[in-house]
């Protein structure tokens, strides 16, 4: 992955990053990226690159010494973060970069706004809920806007679908037990109607779920059969989603059956009926603002967010669920989130734009045969993650470091500029830095 050729004047530091083994993780995607045994013995869900207190990256110095990035930032914020970053956010890295590898759907979740996070954190602190208690919602006082950029085709549920379209979906399913809910939403096809229906479903007692969910799933099967789809109801692979055949709601039915297979009897499956199904192609990104209800279903992606782990869950998980708290932060407006293809900001660099002050993400790419170096200039802290090929980082005084696929480096704010030279192509790296950086 990474190597120091033992040269002089090394100005960047390589990182070792923590793998989070959540049950929904892939046994292949992160293992392949890191060059480990495939399949991995346990699911590998997330690779964390940054300085979150729960799992900080480690700086690997050229002399073999190792330091936690979190401790390094505290010990020398001026060098690592720079004065502007430290003034704005104190001695902490404002962003967290992740590789996310979902083999199964993640929990149905939303993240709080800055004000909600500060209030929620203070409330749980005052109640004396221990930081690692399972019922703790707010592990820090920060909001968590996030941007997800697909490395493979990524399927997700994100934001509420136009309620009029959901009324059509419920009509197409034609389930008598769903009829009162269809009528309810049709009478109020707006944020209030979505709030009422989502709240009704997500708080439904188990016997009521048992009365509605199985017949809804049967209706999904019937709809797919009617449209001539064979008995394999799992999502089609290889871009088949782009060729709609028959009913417009085949994708929605497939998602529901897939969710029910992973989380049988979970009321989150029913709630998923209200959400947009989004498919991102490799390189596409989506920004999720505070209050957006979402669940990543399947695929590998780079995710960047504010340096926070504040998640409110409503279902589709074995983790802690807090429906009242989720309902407090949810945004019930509807519509599809814009898919970003990225904007060219240099010959090799594409940027994804977001309103977040804490982070920005760019993608550096060289096709086979391209060799133009890129000067990485910044007085802000940066993390580089190599996702394809390799690149050499060179400093003016002759220091050289090679970063290979799966490898990552830390560029401290006070370090001099470095030149990035691609290895044999194709080469791809992601560059993370604060959103306020120029
Ligand atoms: Zn999220």
CSV table of C-alpha atoms and ligand atoms in Angstrom, one decimal:
chain,number,residue,atom,x,y,z
A,1,UNK,CA,0.0,0.0,0.0
A,2,UNK,CA,2.4,2.6,1.2
A,3,UNK,CA,6.2,2.8,1.2
A,4,UNK,CA,8.9,5.0,2.3
A,5,UNK,CA,12.0,4.6,0.1
A,6,UNK,CA,14.1,5.9,3.0
A,7,UNK,CA,14.8,9.2,1.3
A,8,UNK,CA,15.6,12.4,3.1
A,9,UNK,CA,13.2,15.3,3.8
A,10,UNK,CA,10.0,13.2,4.0
A,11,UNK,CA,7.2,15.8,4.4
A,12,UNK,CA,4.1,13.8,4.4
A,13,UNK,CA,3.1,11.1,6.8
A,14,UNK,CA,1.5,7.8,5.9
A,15,UNK,CA,-1.6,6.7,7.8
A,16,UNK,CA,-2.9,3.5,9.2
A,17,UNK,CA,-6.6,3.5,9.5
A,18,UNK,CA,-9.2,1.6,11.5
A,19,UNK,CA,-11.7,-0.8,10.0
A,20,UNK,CA,-15.1,-0.9,11.6
A,21,UNK,CA,-16.6,-4.4,11.5
A,22,UNK,CA,-20.4,-3.7,11.4
A,23,UNK,CA,-22.5,-6.7,10.4
A,24,UNK,CA,-23.7,-5.0,7.2
A,25,UNK,CA,-20.1,-4.7,5.8
A,26,UNK,CA,-18.6,-6.4,2.8
A,27,UNK,CA,-16.0,-9.2,3.2
A,28,UNK,CA,-14.3,-8.3,0.0
A,29,UNK,CA,-14.4,-4.5,-0.9
A,30,UNK,CA,-12.2,-3.1,1.9
A,31,UNK,CA,-10.1,-6.3,2.0
A,32,UNK,CA,-9.4,-5.9,-1.8
A,33,UNK,CA,-8.6,-2.1,-1.4
A,34,UNK,CA,-6.2,-2.7,1.5
A,35,UNK,CA,-4.6,-5.8,-0.1
A,36,UNK,CA,-5.7,-8.1,2.7
A,37,UNK,CA,-7.0,-11.7,2.5
A,38,UNK,CA,-10.2,-12.0,0.4
A,39,UNK,CA,-12.8,-12.8,1.6
A,40,UNK,CA,-12.0,-11.2,5.0
A,41,UNK,CA,-12.8,-13.4,8.0
A,42,UNK,CA,-15.3,-10.8,9.3
A,43,UNK,CA,-17.5,-8.2,7.6
A,44,UNK,CA,-15.6,-4.9,7.0
A,45,UNK,CA,-18.1,-2.0,6.9
A,46,UNK,CA,-16.1,1.2,7.2
A,47,UNK,CA,-12.5,2.4,7.0
A,48,UNK,CA,-12.1,5.6,9.0
A,49,UNK,CA,-9.5,8.1,7.9
A,50,UNK,CA,-9.3,11.0,10.4
A,51,UNK,CA,-9.1,11.8,14.0
A,52,UNK,CA,-12.5,10.8,15.5
A,53,UNK,CA,-12.0,10.1,19.2
A,54,UNK,CA,-13.7,6.7,18.8
A,55,UNK,CA,-11.2,5.4,16.2
A,56,UNK,CA,-8.3,7.8,15.2
A,57,UNK,CA,-6.0,7.1,12.3
A,58,UNK,CA,-2.3,6.5,13.2
A,59,UNK,CA,0.6,8.5,11.7
A,60,UNK,CA,3.4,6.2,10.6
A,61,UNK,CA,6.6,8.1,10.7
A,62,UNK,CA,9.6,7.4,8.4
A,63,UNK,CA,11.7,6.3,11.4
A,64,UNK,CA,9.2,3.6,12.3
A,65,UNK,CA,7.5,5.5,15.2
A,66,UNK,CA,3.8,5.7,15.3
A,67,UNK,CA,1.5,8.4,16.8
A,68,UNK,CA,-2.3,8.7,17.0
A,69,UNK,CA,-3.4,11.5,14.7
A,70,UNK,CA,-5.8,12.6,17.4
A,71,UNK,CA,-2.9,13.0,19.9
A,72,UNK,CA,-0.7,14.7,17.3
A,73,UNK,CA,-3.4,17.3,16.6
A,74,UNK,CA,-3.7,18.0,20.3
A,75,UNK,CA,0.0,18.2,20.8
A,76,UNK,CA,0.7,20.5,17.9
A,77,UNK,CA,-2.4,22.1,16.4
A,78,UNK,CA,-0.5,24.9,14.7
A,79,UNK,CA,1.6,22.5,12.7
A,80,UNK,CA,-1.1,20.0,11.9
A,81,UNK,CA,-4.2,22.0,11.5
A,82,UNK,CA,-2.9,25.5,10.9
A,83,UNK,CA,-4.0,28.7,12.6
A,84,UNK,CA,-7.2,29.3,10.6
A,85,UNK,CA,-8.5,25.7,11.1
A,86,UNK,CA,-7.6,25.7,14.8
A,87,UNK,CA,-9.3,29.1,15.3
A,88,UNK,CA,-12.5,27.9,13.7
A,89,UNK,CA,-12.8,24.4,15.2
A,90,UNK,CA,-10.2,24.3,18.0
A,91,UNK,CA,-7.7,21.5,18.2
A,92,UNK,CA,-9.7,19.0,16.2
A,93,UNK,CA,-9.9,17.9,12.6
A,94,UNK,CA,-13.3,19.2,11.3
A,95,UNK,CA,-13.9,16.3,8.9
A,96,UNK,CA,-14.0,12.5,8.8
A,97,UNK,CA,-13.3,10.6,5.6
A,98,UNK,CA,-14.5,7.0,5.2
A,99,UNK,CA,-14.6,4.2,2.8
A,100,UNK,CA,-18.0,2.5,3.2
A,101,UNK,CA,-18.6,-1.0,1.9
A,102,UNK,CA,-22.2,-2.2,2.3
A,103,UNK,CA,-23.1,-5.8,1.5
A,104,UNK,CA,-26.4,-5.4,3.2
A,105,UNK,CA,-28.6,-2.3,3.9
A,106,UNK,CA,-27.6,0.1,6.6
A,107,UNK,CA,-29.9,1.4,9.2
A,108,UNK,CA,-32.7,3.9,8.3
A,109,UNK,CA,-31.1,7.1,9.7
A,110,UNK,CA,-30.9,10.9,9.8
A,111,UNK,CA,-28.4,13.3,11.3
A,112,UNK,CA,-29.1,16.3,13.5
A,113,UNK,CA,-28.5,20.0,12.6
A,114,UNK,CA,-25.8,21.9,14.4
A,115,UNK,CA,-28.4,23.3,16.9
A,116,UNK,CA,-30.1,20.0,17.4
A,117,UNK,CA,-26.7,18.2,18.0
A,118,UNK,CA,-25.5,20.8,20.5
A,119,UNK,CA,-28.8,20.6,22.4
A,120,UNK,CA,-29.0,16.8,22.2
A,121,UNK,CA,-25.4,16.4,23.4
A,122,UNK,CA,-25.9,18.8,26.3
A,123,UNK,CA,-29.2,17.0,27.3
A,124,UNK,CA,-27.6,13.6,27.3
A,125,UNK,CA,-24.5,14.9,29.2
A,126,UNK,CA,-26.8,16.5,31.8
A,127,UNK,CA,-28.7,13.2,32.2
A,128,UNK,CA,-25.3,11.5,32.8
A,129,UNK,CA,-25.7,8.9,30.0
A,130,UNK,CA,-22.2,7.4,29.6
A,131,UNK,CA,-20.5,8.2,26.3
A,132,UNK,CA,-20.3,4.5,25.3
A,133,UNK,CA,-23.8,3.6,26.5
A,134,UNK,CA,-25.8,1.9,23.7
A,135,UNK,CA,-28.8,4.3,24.3
A,136,UNK,CA,-26.5,7.3,23.7
A,137,UNK,CA,-27.7,9.2,20.6
A,138,UNK,CA,-25.3,12.2,20.6
A,139,UNK,CA,-21.6,11.2,21.0
A,140,UNK,CA,-20.4,14.7,20.3
A,141,UNK,CA,-21.9,18.2,19.9
A,142,UNK,CA,-21.5,18.4,16.1
A,143,UNK,CA,-23.8,18.2,13.2
A,144,UNK,CA,-23.0,15.6,10.5
A,145,UNK,CA,-23.7,16.8,7.0
A,146,UNK,CA,-22.3,14.1,4.7
A,147,UNK,CA,-21.3,13.6,1.0
A,148,UNK,CA,-21.3,10.1,-0.4
A,149,UNK,CA,-19.3,9.4,-3.6
A,150,UNK,CA,-19.8,6.0,-5.3
A,151,UNK,CA,-16.8,3.8,-6.0
A,152,UNK,CA,-19.0,1.1,-7.4
A,153,UNK,CA,-22.7,1.3,-8.3
A,154,UNK,CA,-24.3,2.4,-5.1
A,155,UNK,CA,-28.0,1.9,-4.2
A,156,UNK,CA,-29.5,4.0,-1.5
A,157,UNK,CA,-32.8,5.3,-0.1
A,158,UNK,CA,-32.6,9.0,0.4
A,159,UNK,CA,-35.3,11.6,1.2
A,160,UNK,CA,-39.0,11.4,0.8
A,161,UNK,CA,-40.5,10.6,-2.6
A,162,UNK,CA,-43.1,13.0,-4.0
A,163,UNK,CA,-46.2,11.9,-2.0
A,164,UNK,CA,-48.4,11.9,-5.1
A,165,UNK,CA,-46.0,9.3,-6.6
A,166,UNK,CA,-46.2,7.3,-3.3
A,167,UNK,CA,-50.0,7.4,-3.5
A,168,UNK,CA,-49.6,5.8,-7.0
A,169,UNK,CA,-47.2,3.2,-5.7
A,170,UNK,CA,-49.7,2.3,-2.9
A,171,UNK,CA,-52.5,2.1,-5.5
A,172,UNK,CA,-50.4,-0.2,-7.7
A,173,UNK,CA,-49.7,-2.5,-4.8
A,174,UNK,CA,-53.5,-2.7,-4.2
A,175,UNK,CA,-53.3,-4.0,-0.6
A,176,UNK,CA,-56.6,-3.6,1.4
A,177,UNK,CA,-54.6,-3.2,4.6
A,178,UNK,CA,-52.7,-0.3,3.1
A,179,UNK,CA,-55.8,1.5,1.8
A,180,UNK,CA,-56.4,3.7,4.9
A,181,UNK,CA,-52.8,4.9,4.6
A,182,UNK,CA,-53.1,5.6,0.9
A,183,UNK,CA,-56.2,7.7,1.6
A,184,UNK,CA,-54.5,9.5,4.4
A,185,UNK,CA,-51.6,10.6,2.2
A,186,UNK,CA,-53.8,11.4,-0.8
A,187,UNK,CA,-55.7,13.8,1.4
A,188,UNK,CA,-52.6,15.6,2.4
A,189,UNK,CA,-49.8,15.0,-0.2
A,190,UNK,CA,-47.3,17.3,1.5
A,191,UNK,CA,-44.8,17.5,4.4
A,192,UNK,CA,-47.6,17.3,7.0
A,193,UNK,CA,-49.1,14.2,5.3
A,194,UNK,CA,-45.6,12.5,5.1
A,195,UNK,CA,-45.0,13.4,8.8
A,196,UNK,CA,-48.4,11.8,9.8
A,197,UNK,CA,-47.9,8.7,7.8
A,198,UNK,CA,-44.3,8.1,8.6
A,199,UNK,CA,-45.0,8.7,12.3
A,200,UNK,CA,-48.0,6.3,12.2
A,201,UNK,CA,-45.9,3.5,10.5
A,202,UNK,CA,-42.7,3.9,12.5
A,203,UNK,CA,-44.5,3.8,15.8
A,204,UNK,CA,-46.9,1.0,14.9
A,205,UNK,CA,-47.2,-1.8,17.5
A,206,UNK,CA,-46.0,-5.2,16.4
A,207,UNK,CA,-49.4,-6.8,15.9
A,208,UNK,CA,-50.3,-4.0,13.5
A,209,UNK,CA,-47.0,-4.4,11.6
A,210,UNK,CA,-47.8,-8.1,11.3
A,211,UNK,CA,-51.2,-7.3,9.8
A,212,UNK,CA,-49.7,-5.0,7.2
A,213,UNK,CA,-46.2,-6.0,6.3
A,214,UNK,CA,-46.6,-9.6,5.0
A,215,UNK,CA,-49.5,-8.7,2.7
A,216,UNK,CA,-47.5,-5.7,1.4
A,217,UNK,CA,-44.5,-8.0,0.6
A,218,UNK,CA,-46.9,-10.5,-1.1
A,219,UNK,CA,-48.2,-7.6,-3.2
A,220,UNK,CA,-44.6,-6.7,-4.2
A,221,UNK,CA,-44.1,-10.3,-5.3
A,222,UNK,CA,-47.4,-10.2,-7.2
A,223,UNK,CA,-46.5,-7.0,-8.9
A,224,UNK,CA,-43.1,-8.3,-10.0
A,225,UNK,CA,-44.7,-11.6,-11.3
A,226,UNK,CA,-47.3,-9.6,-13.1
A,227,UNK,CA,-44.5,-7.8,-14.9
A,228,UNK,CA,-42.9,-11.1,-15.9
A,229,UNK,CA,-40.0,-10.9,-13.5
A,230,UNK,CA,-38.7,-14.3,-12.5
A,231,UNK,CA,-38.4,-15.5,-8.9
A,232,UNK,CA,-35.1,-13.9,-8.2
A,233,UNK,CA,-36.3,-10.6,-6.7
A,234,UNK,CA,-33.0,-9.3,-5.6
A,235,UNK,CA,-31.7,-6.2,-7.2
A,236,UNK,CA,-30.4,-6.6,-10.8
A,237,UNK,CA,-26.7,-6.1,-11.2
A,238,UNK,CA,-24.7,-4.3,-13.8
A,239,UNK,CA,-26.8,-1.3,-14.5
A,240,UNK,CA,-30.0,-3.3,-15.3
A,241,UNK,CA,-31.9,-0.7,-13.3
A,242,UNK,CA,-31.5,1.7,-16.2
A,243,UNK,CA,-33.9,-0.3,-18.4
A,244,UNK,CA,-37.3,-0.1,-16.9
A,245,UNK,CA,-39.7,-2.7,-18.1
A,246,UNK,CA,-43.3,-3.1,-17.3
A,247,UNK,CA,-44.4,-1.5,-14.0
A,248,UNK,CA,-42.7,1.7,-12.9
A,249,UNK,CA,-42.5,0.4,-9.4
A,250,UNK,CA,-40.4,-2.7,-10.0
A,251,UNK,CA,-37.4,-1.2,-8.3
A,252,UNK,CA,-39.4,-0.1,-5.2
A,253,UNK,CA,-40.8,-3.6,-4.9
A,254,UNK,CA,-37.4,-5.2,-5.2
A,255,UNK,CA,-35.9,-2.9,-2.5
A,256,UNK,CA,-38.8,-3.7,-0.1
A,257,UNK,CA,-38.3,-7.5,-0.6
A,258,UNK,CA,-34.5,-7.1,-0.2
A,259,UNK,CA,-35.0,-5.1,3.0
A,260,UNK,CA,-37.5,-7.6,4.4
A,261,UNK,CA,-35.1,-10.5,3.7
A,262,UNK,CA,-32.4,-8.8,5.8
A,263,UNK,CA,-34.6,-7.3,8.5
A,264,UNK,CA,-37.7,-9.5,8.6
A,265,UNK,CA,-40.7,-8.0,10.5
A,266,UNK,CA,-38.9,-4.6,10.8
A,267,UNK,CA,-41.2,-1.6,10.6
A,268,UNK,CA,-38.4,0.2,8.7
A,269,UNK,CA,-39.3,-1.9,5.7
A,270,UNK,CA,-42.7,-0.4,5.5
A,271,UNK,CA,-41.3,3.1,6.1
A,272,UNK,CA,-39.0,2.6,3.2
A,273,UNK,CA,-42.1,2.7,0.9
A,274,UNK,CA,-42.0,6.5,1.3
A,275,UNK,CA,-38.4,7.1,0.2
A,276,UNK,CA,-36.6,7.8,-3.1
A,277,UNK,CA,-34.6,4.9,-4.5
A,278,UNK,CA,-31.3,6.4,-5.7
A,279,UNK,CA,-28.6,4.7,-7.8
A,280,UNK,CA,-25.3,6.4,-8.1
A,281,UNK,CA,-22.8,5.3,-10.7
A,282,UNK,CA,-19.1,5.2,-9.9
A,283,UNK,CA,-17.9,8.8,-9.5
A,284,UNK,CA,-21.4,10.2,-8.8
A,285,UNK,CA,-22.0,11.9,-5.5
A,286,UNK,CA,-24.9,13.0,-3.3
A,287,UNK,CA,-24.9,15.5,-0.5
A,288,UNK,CA,-27.1,14.7,2.5
A,289,UNK,CA,-28.1,17.7,4.6
A,290,UNK,CA,-29.3,17.5,8.2
A,291,UNK,CA,-32.7,15.9,8.7
A,292,UNK,CA,-32.5,13.8,5.5
A,293,UNK,CA,-33.8,10.3,6.1
A,294,UNK,CA,-31.6,7.8,4.3
A,295,UNK,CA,-30.3,4.2,4.2
A,296,UNK,CA,-27.4,3.0,2.0
A,297,UNK,CA,-28.5,-0.3,0.5
A,298,UNK,CA,-25.5,-1.8,-1.3
A,299,UNK,CA,-22.2,-0.7,-2.8
A,300,UNK,CA,-18.8,0.8,-2.0
A,301,UNK,CA,-18.3,4.5,-1.6
A,302,UNK,CA,-16.1,7.2,-0.2
A,303,UNK,CA,-18.0,9.3,2.4
A,304,UNK,CA,-16.9,12.5,3.9
A,305,UNK,CA,-18.7,14.2,6.7
A,306,UNK,CA,-18.3,16.6,9.6
A,307,UNK,CA,-16.2,14.8,12.3
A,308,UNK,CA,-19.2,13.4,14.2
A,309,UNK,CA,-20.9,10.1,14.8
A,310,UNK,CA,-24.3,11.5,15.6
A,311,UNK,CA,-26.8,9.2,14.1
A,312,UNK,CA,-30.5,8.8,14.9
A,313,UNK,CA,-31.9,5.5,13.7
A,314,UNK,CA,-35.5,4.5,13.0
A,315,UNK,CA,-35.1,0.8,12.0
A,316,UNK,CA,-33.3,-1.7,9.8
A,317,UNK,CA,-30.6,-2.2,12.4
A,318,UNK,CA,-29.7,-4.2,15.5
A,319,UNK,CA,-28.2,-1.0,16.9
A,320,UNK,CA,-30.0,1.5,19.2
A,321,UNK,CA,-33.2,3.0,17.8
A,322,UNK,CA,-34.7,6.2,19.1
A,323,UNK,CA,-37.8,7.0,17.1
A,324,UNK,CA,-39.0,10.1,19.1
A,325,UNK,CA,-35.5,11.6,18.7
A,326,UNK,CA,-35.5,10.7,15.0
A,327,UNK,CA,-38.9,12.4,14.5
A,328,UNK,CA,-37.5,15.5,16.2
A,329,UNK,CA,-34.8,16.0,13.6
A,330,UNK,CA,-36.5,14.7,10.4
A,331,UNK,CA,-37.1,16.9,7.5
A,332,UNK,CA,-40.4,15.9,5.9
A,333,UNK,CA,-40.0,17.9,2.7
A,334,UNK,CA,-39.9,15.8,-0.4
A,335,UNK,CA,-38.0,15.6,-3.7
A,336,UNK,CA,-34.9,13.9,-5.1
A,337,UNK,CA,-31.5,14.9,-4.0
A,338,UNK,CA,-29.3,16.3,-6.8
A,339,UNK,CA,-26.7,13.8,-8.1
A,340,UNK,CA,-23.4,15.5,-8.6
A,341,UNK,CA,-21.0,14.4,-11.3
A,342,UNK,CA,-18.4,16.7,-10.0
A,343,UNK,CA,-16.9,19.9,-11.4
A,344,UNK,CA,-13.5,20.2,-13.0
A,345,UNK,CA,-11.2,22.4,-11.0
A,346,UNK,CA,-7.9,21.5,-12.6
A,347,UNK,CA,-6.5,19.3,-15.4
A,348,UNK,CA,-6.7,16.2,-13.1
A,349,UNK,CA,-9.0,17.3,-10.3
A,350,UNK,CA,-12.8,17.2,-10.0
A,351,UNK,CA,-14.5,18.8,-7.0
A,352,UNK,CA,-17.9,18.0,-5.4
A,353,UNK,CA,-19.6,21.1,-4.1
A,354,UNK,CA,-21.4,21.3,-0.8
A,355,UNK,CA,-22.4,24.0,1.6
A,356,UNK,CA,-20.5,22.3,4.5
A,357,UNK,CA,-17.8,24.4,6.1
A,358,UNK,CA,-16.2,21.3,7.6
A,359,UNK,CA,-15.2,19.4,4.5
A,360,UNK,CA,-14.6,19.4,0.8
A,361,UNK,CA,-13.8,16.4,-1.4
A,362,UNK,CA,-12.0,16.3,-4.7
A,363,UNK,CA,-11.0,13.4,-7.0
A,364,UNK,CA,-7.7,13.3,-8.7
A,365,UNK,CA,-7.4,11.1,-11.8
A,366,UNK,CA,-4.9,10.2,-14.5
A,367,UNK,CA,-5.8,7.9,-17.4
A,368,UNK,CA,-3.4,5.3,-18.6
A,369,UNK,CA,-0.5,7.2,-20.3
A,370,UNK,CA,-1.1,10.5,-18.5
A,371,UNK,CA,1.7,11.8,-16.3
A,372,UNK,CA,1.1,15.5,-15.6
A,373,UNK,CA,2.1,16.1,-12.0
A,374,UNK,CA,-0.2,18.2,-9.7
A,375,UNK,CA,1.1,20.6,-7.1
A,376,UNK,CA,-0.8,20.2,-3.8
A,377,UNK,CA,-0.9,23.5,-2.2
A,378,UNK,CA,-2.7,24.4,1.0
A,379,UNK,CA,-2.3,25.9,4.4
A,380,UNK,CA,-5.0,23.5,5.6
A,381,UNK,CA,-4.8,19.9,6.8
A,382,UNK,CA,-5.4,17.3,4.1
A,383,UNK,CA,-5.9,13.5,3.8
A,384,UNK,CA,-5.2,11.8,0.5
A,385,UNK,CA,-6.6,8.3,-0.2
A,386,UNK,CA,-5.4,6.3,-3.2
A,387,UNK,CA,-8.2,4.1,-4.7
A,388,UNK,CA,-6.5,3.1,-8.0
A,389,UNK,CA,-2.9,2.7,-9.1
A,390,UNK,CA,-0.2,4.6,-7.2
A,391,UNK,CA,1.4,8.1,-7.0
A,392,UNK,CA,4.6,9.5,-5.7
A,393,UNK,CA,4.6,12.6,-3.5
A,394,UNK,CA,7.7,14.7,-3.8
A,395,UNK,CA,8.9,17.6,-1.8
A,396,UNK,CA,11.3,20.3,-3.0
A,397,UNK,CA,14.1,19.1,-0.8
A,398,UNK,CA,14.1,15.6,-2.3
A,399,UNK,CA,11.7,13.8,0.0
A,400,UNK,CA,9.6,11.1,-1.7
A,401,UNK,CA,6.8,8.9,-0.5
A,402,UNK,CA,4.8,6.4,-2.6
A,403,UNK,CA,1.2,5.9,-1.9
A,404,UNK,CA,-0.5,2.9,-3.5
A,405,UNK,CA,-4.1,1.7,-3.8
A,406,UNK,CA,-5.6,1.5,-0.3
A,407,UNK,CA,-2.9,3.7,1.1
A,408,UNK,CA,-3.4,7.2,2.5
A,409,UNK,CA,-1.3,10.1,3.7
A,410,UNK,CA,-1.6,13.0,6.0
A,411,UNK,CA,-0.5,16.5,4.9
A,412,UNK,CA,-0.1,18.8,7.8
A,413,UNK,CA,-1.1,22.4,7.3
A,414,UNK,CA,2.4,23.7,8.0
A,415,UNK,CA,4.1,21.2,5.7
A,416,UNK,CA,5.5,22.7,2.5
A,417,UNK,CA,3.7,22.1,-0.8
A,418,UNK,CA,4.2,18.7,-2.4
A,419,UNK,CA,4.1,17.6,-6.0
A,420,UNK,CA,2.0,14.5,-6.8
A,421,UNK,CA,3.3,12.4,-9.7
A,422,UNK,CA,1.1,9.6,-10.9
A,423,UNK,CA,2.5,6.0,-11.3
A,424,UNK,CA,1.6,3.9,-14.3
A,425,UNK,CA,-2.1,4.6,-15.0
A,426,UNK,CA,-4.9,4.6,-14.4
A,427,UNK,CA,-4.5,6.4,-11.1
A,428,UNK,CA,-7.2,7.7,-8.8
A,429,UNK,CA,-7.0,9.5,-5.4
A,430,UNK,CA,-9.5,11.3,-3.2
A,431,UNK,CA,-8.4,14.5,-1.4
A,432,UNK,CA,-10.2,15.6,1.7
A,433,UNK,CA,-9.7,19.0,3.4
A,434,UNK,CA,-11.8,21.6,5.3
A,435,UNK,CA,-14.6,23.2,3.3
A,436,UNK,CA,-13.3,26.7,4.1
A,437,UNK,CA,-9.9,25.9,2.5
A,438,UNK,CA,-9.1,28.0,-0.6
B,1,LIG,ZN1,-25.8,8.9,7.2
